[in-house]
Amino acid sequence: MFSTYTGLAAMLLACMYYGCPAKQSRDPNMAGSRVLTVYLGLVIGLLYFSTDQYLPSLPEMEVELGGSEMLLSGSVQLNLFLKCLAGLIVAPLSDQVGRQPIFATCATLLILGSLGCALAPDVNWFLAARVIQSLGESLEPLIFAIIRDCYQDEQERLVAVSLVGSLMMMGIALGPVVGGLVASLCHWRVPFLALSLAWALMALFAVLWLHETAAGVFCDRHLVTILLTEILVLSTYYSFNANVSYLTEGVYGMSTVSTSWMMGAFSLISAIGMIIVTNSKSPVLSTAARLWMTLFSLGAGGSFVVAALFYQDDLWSYMGSSFLMGFFLACYMPLSVLYLERVEDIAGTAASFEVFAQAGPPAIYSAVATQGIIHGGQRGLTAFQAGSTLLAGIVFWIGYSNEAAEEADEG
């Protein structure tokens, strides 16, 4: 860990003294590349697999690493917050020096971070390794910036985002299932070792095959509305993701494997929603955004309200509401495409702000939701998810009226 941090400091000092390297010219062969899109999907799938695979093992890790529920659960929020905070630096830097060198550097950090987690002797070393992983995961906005670079047509870009999003959901689905099963059969450290090898392959591909894609805001209320809406939508998801294992295993005494299958079912339902959004073929993208945001807010939000008020001691009322939320979670996909449509010249910078909105504030919100389950049990957690779900719809409809949507589509 010390050598990794020392190397990062040396790179920073070198850039300060010598300046950033010059950006290579844009490679036209990257435009519309399906291989590139699949690669980006595999990368983002691994990113979310890395976080979600150890969630069912949190109680076991708490004992072995000598940590507390707050520290181990907080490692999830810490990772999300630092990832998007670093993205605010990494993505704008990629606009200046190019996507490829930044992408390869971040992939290398993911190798080191995963290996550090696997070998961590205590909770402090584990958290230090998670910080390195967070710096590597800051490449996430580059994925969407590269898609913006390579797909100029709006519908083709939606298909590319949907493919990447589907592989992301596959990573989320397989993460807790595979991680929980491997942890129950072997040890929770084994998936981290496997991830270090997987990231080595991704880094090698980035160095040898990935070429440059970049060509040589935020006073717009439509963009701000989309970012605020995404914050609230993802706050609901992260509140579920970070706390469900403590609810199922700590409150209801379920096994790690059972929790893994439930989280896998949630991800599968989410993937089905994403497939439906992708194939809806709405001629006006903002129409799809309005429809799915309404369903997310009223459908999932109403279900959470009923579960919190009348079924606070029924696990399946909470899980049913969460599954419904997962199905409508695809509402963020048309929002993301609308957002990037207006920011072609600063796609890297804009994508970093979006990733920050999708992970930073939601990580903080989910940490507060953890206090809700600690002090208020299932009802406390459900109430937090109900609030963010309903508020997402209110913010969206206040800030993104029919007139605003038409102006955004014209832009």
Short mmCIF file of C-alpha atoms in Angstrom, two decimals:
data_model
loop_
_atom_site.label_atom_id
_atom_site.label_comp_id
_atom_site.label_asym_id
_atom_site.label_seq_id
_atom_site.Cartn_x
_atom_site.Cartn_y
_atom_site.Cartn_z
CA MET A 1 0.00 0.00 0.00
CA PHE A 2 2.80 2.40 0.90
CA SER A 3 4.58 1.91 -2.43
CA THR A 4 1.34 2.50 -4.34
CA TYR A 5 0.63 5.75 -2.55
CA THR A 6 4.28 6.80 -3.02
CA GLY A 7 4.03 6.10 -6.75
CA LEU A 8 0.87 8.17 -7.05
CA ALA A 9 2.54 11.07 -5.25
CA ALA A 10 5.55 10.82 -7.57
CA MET A 11 3.29 10.91 -10.65
CA LEU A 12 1.51 13.99 -9.29
CA LEU A 13 4.78 15.81 -8.61
CA ALA A 14 6.09 14.91 -12.07
CA CYS A 15 2.98 16.33 -13.72
CA MET A 16 3.26 19.50 -11.65
CA TYR A 17 6.91 19.97 -12.64
CA TYR A 18 6.97 18.80 -16.26
CA GLY A 19 3.33 19.35 -17.18
CA CYS A 20 0.85 16.82 -18.53
CA PRO A 21 1.78 14.76 -21.60
CA ALA A 22 0.37 15.83 -24.95
CA LYS A 23 -2.82 14.18 -26.17
CA GLN A 24 -2.54 11.82 -29.14
CA SER A 25 -4.62 12.44 -32.24
CA ARG A 26 -8.10 10.95 -32.38
CA ASP A 27 -8.34 7.48 -33.98
CA PRO A 28 -11.34 7.33 -36.38
CA ASN A 29 -11.37 3.53 -36.16
CA MET A 30 -12.76 3.80 -32.64
CA ALA A 31 -15.96 5.47 -33.89
CA GLY A 32 -18.92 3.09 -33.62
CA SER A 33 -16.71 0.13 -32.64
CA ARG A 34 -18.81 -2.70 -31.20
CA VAL A 35 -15.69 -4.34 -29.76
CA LEU A 36 -14.96 -1.12 -27.89
CA THR A 37 -18.53 -0.99 -26.57
CA VAL A 38 -18.39 -4.59 -25.31
CA TYR A 39 -15.02 -3.90 -23.70
CA LEU A 40 -16.39 -0.85 -21.92
CA GLY A 41 -19.35 -2.92 -20.76
CA LEU A 42 -17.04 -5.59 -19.36
CA VAL A 43 -15.04 -2.92 -17.55
CA ILE A 44 -18.07 -1.32 -15.90
CA GLY A 45 -19.45 -4.77 -15.07
CA LEU A 46 -16.20 -5.58 -13.27
CA LEU A 47 -16.33 -2.23 -11.48
CA TYR A 48 -19.67 -3.02 -9.90
CA PHE A 49 -18.80 -6.68 -9.39
CA SER A 50 -15.79 -5.47 -7.37
CA THR A 51 -18.00 -3.58 -4.93
CA ASP A 52 -20.98 -5.90 -4.74
CA GLN A 53 -19.22 -9.27 -4.55
CA TYR A 54 -18.23 -8.86 -0.89
CA LEU A 55 -21.50 -7.40 0.40
CA PRO A 56 -22.90 -10.77 1.60
CA SER A 57 -19.60 -11.38 3.44
CA LEU A 58 -19.63 -8.14 5.45
CA PRO A 59 -20.59 -9.78 8.78
CA GLU A 60 -17.81 -12.41 8.38
CA MET A 61 -15.27 -9.75 7.36
CA GLU A 62 -16.26 -7.64 10.35
CA VAL A 63 -15.10 -10.45 12.66
CA GLU A 64 -11.92 -11.44 10.77
CA LEU A 65 -10.62 -7.91 10.12
CA GLY A 66 -11.48 -6.59 13.56
CA GLY A 67 -13.82 -3.89 12.28
CA SER A 68 -17.32 -2.74 13.14
CA GLU A 69 -20.60 -2.75 11.22
CA MET A 70 -20.18 0.99 10.64
CA LEU A 71 -16.63 0.61 9.24
CA LEU A 72 -17.34 -2.34 6.95
CA SER A 73 -20.66 -1.00 5.69
CA GLY A 74 -19.02 2.43 5.44
CA SER A 75 -16.35 0.98 3.14
CA VAL A 76 -19.06 0.78 0.46
CA GLN A 77 -20.02 4.45 0.83
CA LEU A 78 -16.36 5.47 1.14
CA ASN A 79 -15.57 3.72 -2.13
CA LEU A 80 -18.48 5.33 -3.96
CA PHE A 81 -17.78 8.82 -2.66
CA LEU A 82 -14.03 8.78 -3.34
CA LYS A 83 -14.58 7.23 -6.77
CA CYS A 84 -16.82 10.03 -7.95
CA LEU A 85 -14.71 12.70 -6.23
CA ALA A 86 -11.59 11.46 -8.03
CA GLY A 87 -13.62 11.33 -11.23
CA LEU A 88 -14.03 15.11 -11.05
CA ILE A 89 -10.27 15.30 -11.59
CA VAL A 90 -9.62 12.27 -13.77
CA ALA A 91 -12.31 12.87 -16.41
CA PRO A 92 -11.46 16.54 -17.08
CA LEU A 93 -7.81 15.49 -17.23
CA SER A 94 -8.76 13.00 -19.95
CA ASP A 95 -10.20 15.88 -21.98
CA GLN A 96 -6.71 17.39 -21.95
CA VAL A 97 -4.27 14.45 -22.20
CA GLY A 98 -6.56 11.83 -23.76
CA ARG A 99 -8.76 8.96 -22.61
CA GLN A 100 -6.34 6.08 -23.24
CA PRO A 101 -3.46 6.90 -20.84
CA ILE A 102 -5.85 7.80 -18.01
CA PHE A 103 -7.89 4.66 -18.63
CA ALA A 104 -4.82 2.41 -18.53
CA THR A 105 -3.51 4.08 -15.36
CA CYS A 106 -6.82 3.61 -13.55
CA ALA A 107 -6.96 -0.05 -14.58
CA THR A 108 -3.49 -0.53 -13.09
CA LEU A 109 -4.67 0.99 -9.80
CA LEU A 110 -7.55 -1.49 -9.79
CA ILE A 111 -5.05 -4.37 -9.99
CA LEU A 112 -3.17 -3.03 -6.97
CA GLY A 113 -6.31 -2.17 -4.99
CA SER A 114 -7.89 -5.61 -5.50
CA LEU A 115 -4.66 -7.34 -4.51
CA GLY A 116 -4.40 -5.11 -1.43
CA CYS A 117 -7.94 -6.03 -0.34
CA ALA A 118 -7.17 -9.74 -0.74
CA LEU A 119 -4.06 -9.49 1.45
CA ALA A 120 -5.33 -6.99 4.05
CA PRO A 121 -4.40 -8.11 7.60
CA ASP A 122 -6.87 -5.79 9.34
CA VAL A 123 -9.65 -3.32 8.66
CA ASN A 124 -7.31 -0.34 8.31
CA TRP A 125 -5.32 -1.97 5.51
CA PHE A 126 -8.55 -3.06 3.89
CA LEU A 127 -9.87 0.51 3.89
CA ALA A 128 -6.54 1.77 2.49
CA ALA A 129 -6.79 -0.75 -0.34
CA ARG A 130 -10.40 0.28 -0.97
CA VAL A 131 -9.20 3.87 -1.38
CA ILE A 132 -6.81 2.71 -4.14
CA GLN A 133 -9.67 0.81 -5.73
CA SER A 134 -11.74 4.00 -5.59
CA LEU A 135 -9.05 5.92 -7.46
CA GLY A 136 -9.00 3.22 -10.12
CA GLU A 137 -12.80 3.14 -10.37
CA SER A 138 -12.78 6.85 -11.14
CA LEU A 139 -12.40 5.73 -14.78
CA GLU A 140 -16.19 5.20 -14.86
CA PRO A 141 -17.01 8.63 -16.36
CA LEU A 142 -14.42 7.92 -19.08
CA ILE A 143 -16.58 4.99 -20.20
CA PHE A 144 -19.51 7.27 -20.95
CA ALA A 145 -17.25 9.99 -22.36
CA ILE A 146 -15.80 7.46 -24.80
CA ILE A 147 -19.31 6.43 -25.83
CA ARG A 148 -20.12 10.10 -26.40
CA ASP A 149 -16.94 10.42 -28.48
CA CYS A 150 -17.68 7.38 -30.64
CA TYR A 151 -21.45 7.55 -31.19
CA GLN A 152 -22.78 10.79 -32.64
CA ASP A 153 -26.29 9.49 -33.40
CA GLU A 154 -28.61 9.72 -30.38
CA GLN A 155 -30.36 6.38 -30.93
CA GLU A 156 -27.08 4.53 -31.57
CA ARG A 157 -25.70 6.09 -28.41
CA LEU A 158 -28.75 4.91 -26.45
CA VAL A 159 -28.16 1.36 -27.71
CA ALA A 160 -24.48 1.59 -26.68
CA VAL A 161 -25.37 2.97 -23.24
CA SER A 162 -27.99 0.22 -22.86
CA LEU A 163 -25.47 -2.49 -23.74
CA VAL A 164 -22.95 -1.09 -21.28
CA GLY A 165 -25.70 -0.70 -18.69
CA SER A 166 -26.85 -4.29 -19.21
CA LEU A 167 -23.34 -5.60 -18.62
CA MET A 168 -23.13 -3.35 -15.56
CA MET A 169 -26.32 -4.92 -14.19
CA MET A 170 -24.91 -8.35 -14.97
CA GLY A 171 -21.90 -7.45 -12.82
CA ILE A 172 -24.21 -6.27 -10.06
CA ALA A 173 -26.27 -9.45 -10.37
CA LEU A 174 -23.32 -11.85 -10.42
CA GLY A 175 -21.29 -9.97 -7.80
CA PRO A 176 -23.17 -10.90 -4.62
CA VAL A 177 -24.12 -14.36 -5.94
CA VAL A 178 -20.61 -15.40 -7.01
CA GLY A 179 -18.93 -13.57 -4.14
CA GLY A 180 -21.26 -15.07 -1.55
CA LEU A 181 -20.94 -18.60 -2.95
CA VAL A 182 -17.15 -18.43 -3.22
CA ALA A 183 -16.91 -16.97 0.30
CA SER A 184 -19.06 -19.80 1.67
CA LEU A 185 -17.03 -22.47 -0.19
CA CYS A 186 -13.52 -20.99 0.14
CA HIS A 187 -12.88 -17.55 1.63
CA TRP A 188 -13.95 -13.96 1.04
CA ARG A 189 -10.39 -13.08 -0.06
CA VAL A 190 -10.50 -15.37 -3.12
CA PRO A 191 -12.77 -13.12 -5.26
CA PHE A 192 -10.43 -10.18 -4.66
CA LEU A 193 -7.48 -12.25 -5.92
CA ALA A 194 -9.47 -13.24 -9.01
CA LEU A 195 -10.37 -9.59 -9.61
CA SER A 196 -6.72 -8.55 -9.58
CA LEU A 197 -6.12 -11.01 -12.45
CA ALA A 198 -9.20 -9.81 -14.34
CA TRP A 199 -8.08 -6.19 -14.05
CA ALA A 200 -4.64 -7.18 -15.33
CA LEU A 201 -6.32 -8.41 -18.52
CA MET A 202 -8.39 -5.23 -18.81
CA ALA A 203 -5.30 -3.06 -18.34
CA LEU A 204 -3.37 -5.05 -20.96
CA PHE A 205 -6.23 -4.60 -23.44
CA ALA A 206 -6.33 -0.86 -22.74
CA VAL A 207 -2.60 -0.51 -23.40
CA LEU A 208 -2.46 -2.64 -26.55
CA TRP A 209 -5.82 -2.01 -28.25
CA LEU A 210 -7.60 1.08 -26.90
CA HIS A 211 -6.75 4.14 -29.02
CA GLU A 212 -7.60 7.78 -28.49
CA THR A 213 -11.27 8.80 -28.87
CA ALA A 214 -11.42 12.38 -27.57
CA ALA A 215 -11.58 15.29 -30.01
CA GLY A 216 -9.31 18.21 -29.82
CA VAL A 217 -22.53 23.92 -18.23
CA PHE A 218 -23.89 23.84 -15.43
CA CYS A 219 -25.96 27.00 -15.50
CA ASP A 220 -28.47 25.09 -17.66
CA ARG A 221 -31.43 24.24 -15.43
CA HIS A 222 -32.30 21.18 -17.55
CA LEU A 223 -28.89 19.64 -16.87
CA VAL A 224 -29.08 20.50 -13.18
CA THR A 225 -32.54 18.92 -13.00
CA ILE A 226 -31.26 15.70 -14.55
CA LEU A 227 -28.32 15.56 -12.12
CA LEU A 228 -30.55 16.17 -9.08
CA THR A 229 -32.99 13.54 -10.30
CA GLU A 230 -30.21 11.00 -10.78
CA ILE A 231 -28.93 11.75 -7.25
CA LEU A 232 -32.32 10.85 -5.76
CA VAL A 233 -32.89 7.82 -7.98
CA LEU A 234 -29.51 6.32 -7.14
CA SER A 235 -29.88 7.23 -3.44
CA THR A 236 -32.78 4.80 -3.30
CA TYR A 237 -30.72 2.08 -4.95
CA TYR A 238 -27.59 2.54 -2.83
CA SER A 239 -29.66 2.59 0.37
CA PHE A 240 -30.87 -0.89 -0.59
CA ASN A 241 -27.50 -2.13 -1.82
CA ALA A 242 -25.48 -1.09 1.24
CA ASN A 243 -27.96 -2.22 3.90
CA VAL A 244 -29.93 -5.22 2.66
CA SER A 245 -27.45 -7.80 3.97
CA TYR A 246 -27.68 -6.39 7.49
CA LEU A 247 -31.48 -6.50 7.27
CA THR A 248 -31.70 -10.08 5.96
CA GLU A 249 -28.86 -11.57 8.01
CA GLY A 250 -28.83 -9.34 11.09
CA VAL A 251 -32.57 -8.87 11.63
CA TYR A 252 -34.08 -11.97 10.02
CA GLY A 253 -31.17 -14.41 10.49
CA MET A 254 -30.90 -15.48 6.86
CA SER A 255 -27.72 -17.06 5.47
CA THR A 256 -25.12 -15.36 3.29
CA VAL A 257 -26.10 -17.55 0.34
CA SER A 258 -29.79 -16.62 0.69
CA THR A 259 -28.87 -12.93 0.73
CA SER A 260 -26.73 -13.44 -2.36
CA TRP A 261 -29.60 -15.00 -4.29
CA MET A 262 -31.97 -12.21 -3.27
CA MET A 263 -29.52 -9.57 -4.46
CA GLY A 264 -29.03 -11.52 -7.66
CA ALA A 265 -32.80 -11.58 -8.21
CA PHE A 266 -32.90 -7.80 -7.71
CA SER A 267 -30.21 -7.30 -10.36
CA LEU A 268 -31.98 -9.64 -12.78
CA ILE A 269 -35.21 -7.68 -12.40
CA SER A 270 -33.28 -4.45 -12.99
CA ALA A 271 -31.74 -5.89 -16.14
CA ILE A 272 -35.20 -6.78 -17.47
CA GLY A 273 -36.29 -3.16 -16.94
CA MET A 274 -33.24 -1.94 -18.84
CA ILE A 275 -34.00 -4.27 -21.76
CA ILE A 276 -37.56 -2.93 -21.94
CA VAL A 277 -36.33 0.68 -21.93
CA THR A 278 -33.83 -0.08 -24.67
CA ASN A 279 -36.44 -1.70 -26.90
CA SER A 280 -39.18 0.89 -26.31
CA LYS A 281 -37.97 2.88 -29.38
CA SER A 282 -39.67 6.11 -28.32
CA PRO A 283 -39.27 8.70 -31.12
CA VAL A 284 -38.74 11.43 -28.52
CA LEU A 285 -36.27 10.41 -25.82
CA SER A 286 -37.65 12.87 -23.27
CA THR A 287 -41.04 11.11 -23.52
CA ALA A 288 -39.45 7.85 -22.36
CA ALA A 289 -37.70 9.74 -19.54
CA ARG A 290 -40.97 11.27 -18.32
CA LEU A 291 -42.82 7.93 -18.49
CA TRP A 292 -40.23 5.93 -16.59
CA MET A 293 -39.62 8.63 -13.99
CA THR A 294 -43.36 8.71 -13.28
CA LEU A 295 -43.49 4.93 -12.91
CA PHE A 296 -40.40 4.95 -10.68
CA SER A 297 -41.71 7.65 -8.37
CA LEU A 298 -45.37 6.64 -8.11
CA GLY A 299 -44.97 2.86 -8.44
CA ALA A 300 -41.90 2.19 -6.32
CA GLY A 301 -42.41 5.21 -4.05
CA GLY A 302 -46.00 4.30 -3.29
CA SER A 303 -45.00 0.71 -2.58
CA PHE A 304 -42.30 1.83 -0.11
CA VAL A 305 -44.80 4.11 1.67
CA VAL A 306 -47.28 1.24 2.12
CA ALA A 307 -44.50 -1.08 3.31
CA ALA A 308 -43.25 1.48 5.85
CA LEU A 309 -46.69 2.29 7.25
CA PHE A 310 -48.40 -1.10 7.38
CA TYR A 311 -45.89 -3.93 6.88
CA GLN A 312 -42.81 -2.81 8.80
CA ASP A 313 -42.17 -6.33 10.17
CA ASP A 314 -42.62 -8.20 6.90
CA LEU A 315 -39.34 -8.78 5.02
CA TRP A 316 -41.09 -9.55 1.74
CA SER A 317 -43.01 -6.28 1.77
CA TYR A 318 -39.64 -4.52 1.80
CA MET A 319 -38.07 -6.85 -0.77
CA GLY A 320 -41.13 -6.61 -3.03
CA SER A 321 -40.92 -2.81 -2.96
CA SER A 322 -37.19 -3.00 -3.65
CA PHE A 323 -37.72 -5.37 -6.57
CA LEU A 324 -40.27 -2.94 -8.02
CA MET A 325 -37.77 -0.11 -7.53
CA GLY A 326 -35.13 -2.21 -9.29
CA PHE A 327 -37.40 -2.77 -12.29
CA PHE A 328 -38.02 0.97 -12.74
CA LEU A 329 -34.37 1.85 -11.97
CA ALA A 330 -33.78 1.90 -15.73
CA CYS A 331 -35.34 5.40 -15.69
CA TYR A 332 -31.84 6.83 -15.31
CA MET A 333 -30.77 5.57 -18.76
CA PRO A 334 -32.77 8.01 -20.93
CA LEU A 335 -31.87 10.74 -18.43
CA SER A 336 -28.16 10.03 -18.95
CA VAL A 337 -28.46 10.15 -22.75
CA LEU A 338 -30.37 13.46 -22.60
CA TYR A 339 -27.72 14.89 -20.30
CA LEU A 340 -24.74 14.00 -22.52
CA GLU A 341 -26.51 15.15 -25.69
CA ARG A 342 -25.86 18.79 -24.80
CA VAL A 343 -22.22 18.57 -23.70
CA GLU A 344 -20.25 17.11 -26.64
CA ASP A 345 -17.30 19.51 -26.33
CA ILE A 346 -16.69 18.69 -22.65
CA ALA A 347 -17.93 15.10 -22.53
CA GLY A 348 -15.26 13.95 -20.07
CA THR A 349 -15.84 16.80 -17.64
CA ALA A 350 -19.62 16.51 -17.94
CA ALA A 351 -19.53 12.73 -17.45
CA SER A 352 -17.44 13.18 -14.29
CA PHE A 353 -20.11 15.47 -12.84
CA GLU A 354 -22.76 12.91 -13.72
CA VAL A 355 -20.87 10.02 -12.12
CA PHE A 356 -20.36 12.21 -9.04
CA ALA A 357 -24.11 12.84 -8.94
CA GLN A 358 -24.82 9.13 -9.38
CA ALA A 359 -22.48 7.98 -6.60
CA GLY A 360 -21.27 10.77 -4.27
CA PRO A 361 -24.45 12.19 -2.68
CA PRO A 362 -26.19 8.78 -2.91
CA ALA A 363 -23.32 7.26 -0.92
CA ILE A 364 -23.82 9.84 1.81
CA TYR A 365 -27.59 9.30 1.73
CA SER A 366 -27.16 5.53 2.04
CA ALA A 367 -24.85 6.07 5.04
CA VAL A 368 -27.61 8.05 6.71
CA ALA A 369 -30.05 5.28 5.76
CA THR A 370 -27.75 2.87 7.62
CA GLN A 371 -28.46 4.90 10.75
CA GLY A 372 -32.13 4.56 9.90
CA ILE A 373 -31.94 0.76 10.02
CA ILE A 374 -29.77 0.83 13.16
CA HIS A 375 -32.19 3.03 15.10
CA GLY A 376 -35.49 2.41 13.32
CA GLY A 377 -35.16 -1.12 11.98
CA GLN A 378 -36.81 -2.10 8.73
CA ARG A 379 -39.29 0.80 8.92
CA GLY A 380 -36.44 3.32 9.18
CA LEU A 381 -34.69 1.98 6.08
CA THR A 382 -37.94 1.73 4.12
CA ALA A 383 -38.86 5.32 5.01
CA PHE A 384 -35.56 6.62 3.67
CA GLN A 385 -36.08 4.79 0.37
CA ALA A 386 -39.67 6.01 0.12
CA GLY A 387 -38.55 9.61 0.62
CA SER A 388 -35.85 9.62 -2.06
CA THR A 389 -38.08 7.79 -4.56
CA LEU A 390 -40.98 10.22 -4.23
CA LEU A 391 -38.72 13.27 -4.18
CA ALA A 392 -37.02 12.15 -7.42
CA GLY A 393 -40.32 12.40 -9.27
CA ILE A 394 -41.16 15.77 -7.73
CA VAL A 395 -37.77 17.29 -8.65
CA PHE A 396 -37.94 15.91 -12.18
CA TRP A 397 -41.43 17.20 -12.93
CA ILE A 398 -40.80 20.63 -11.40
CA GLY A 399 -37.52 21.19 -13.26
CA TYR A 400 -38.17 19.31 -16.49
CA SER A 401 -41.57 20.41 -17.72
CA ASN A 402 -42.89 19.65 -21.22
CA GLU A 403 -41.47 22.92 -22.49
CA ALA A 404 -38.08 22.22 -20.96
CA ALA A 405 -38.02 18.75 -22.46
CA GLU A 406 -38.75 20.08 -25.92
CA GLU A 407 -35.98 22.66 -25.60
CA ALA A 408 -33.56 19.93 -24.46
CA ASP A 409 -34.43 17.72 -27.43
CA GLU A 410 -33.95 20.62 -29.84
CA GLY A 411 -30.54 21.33 -28.23
#
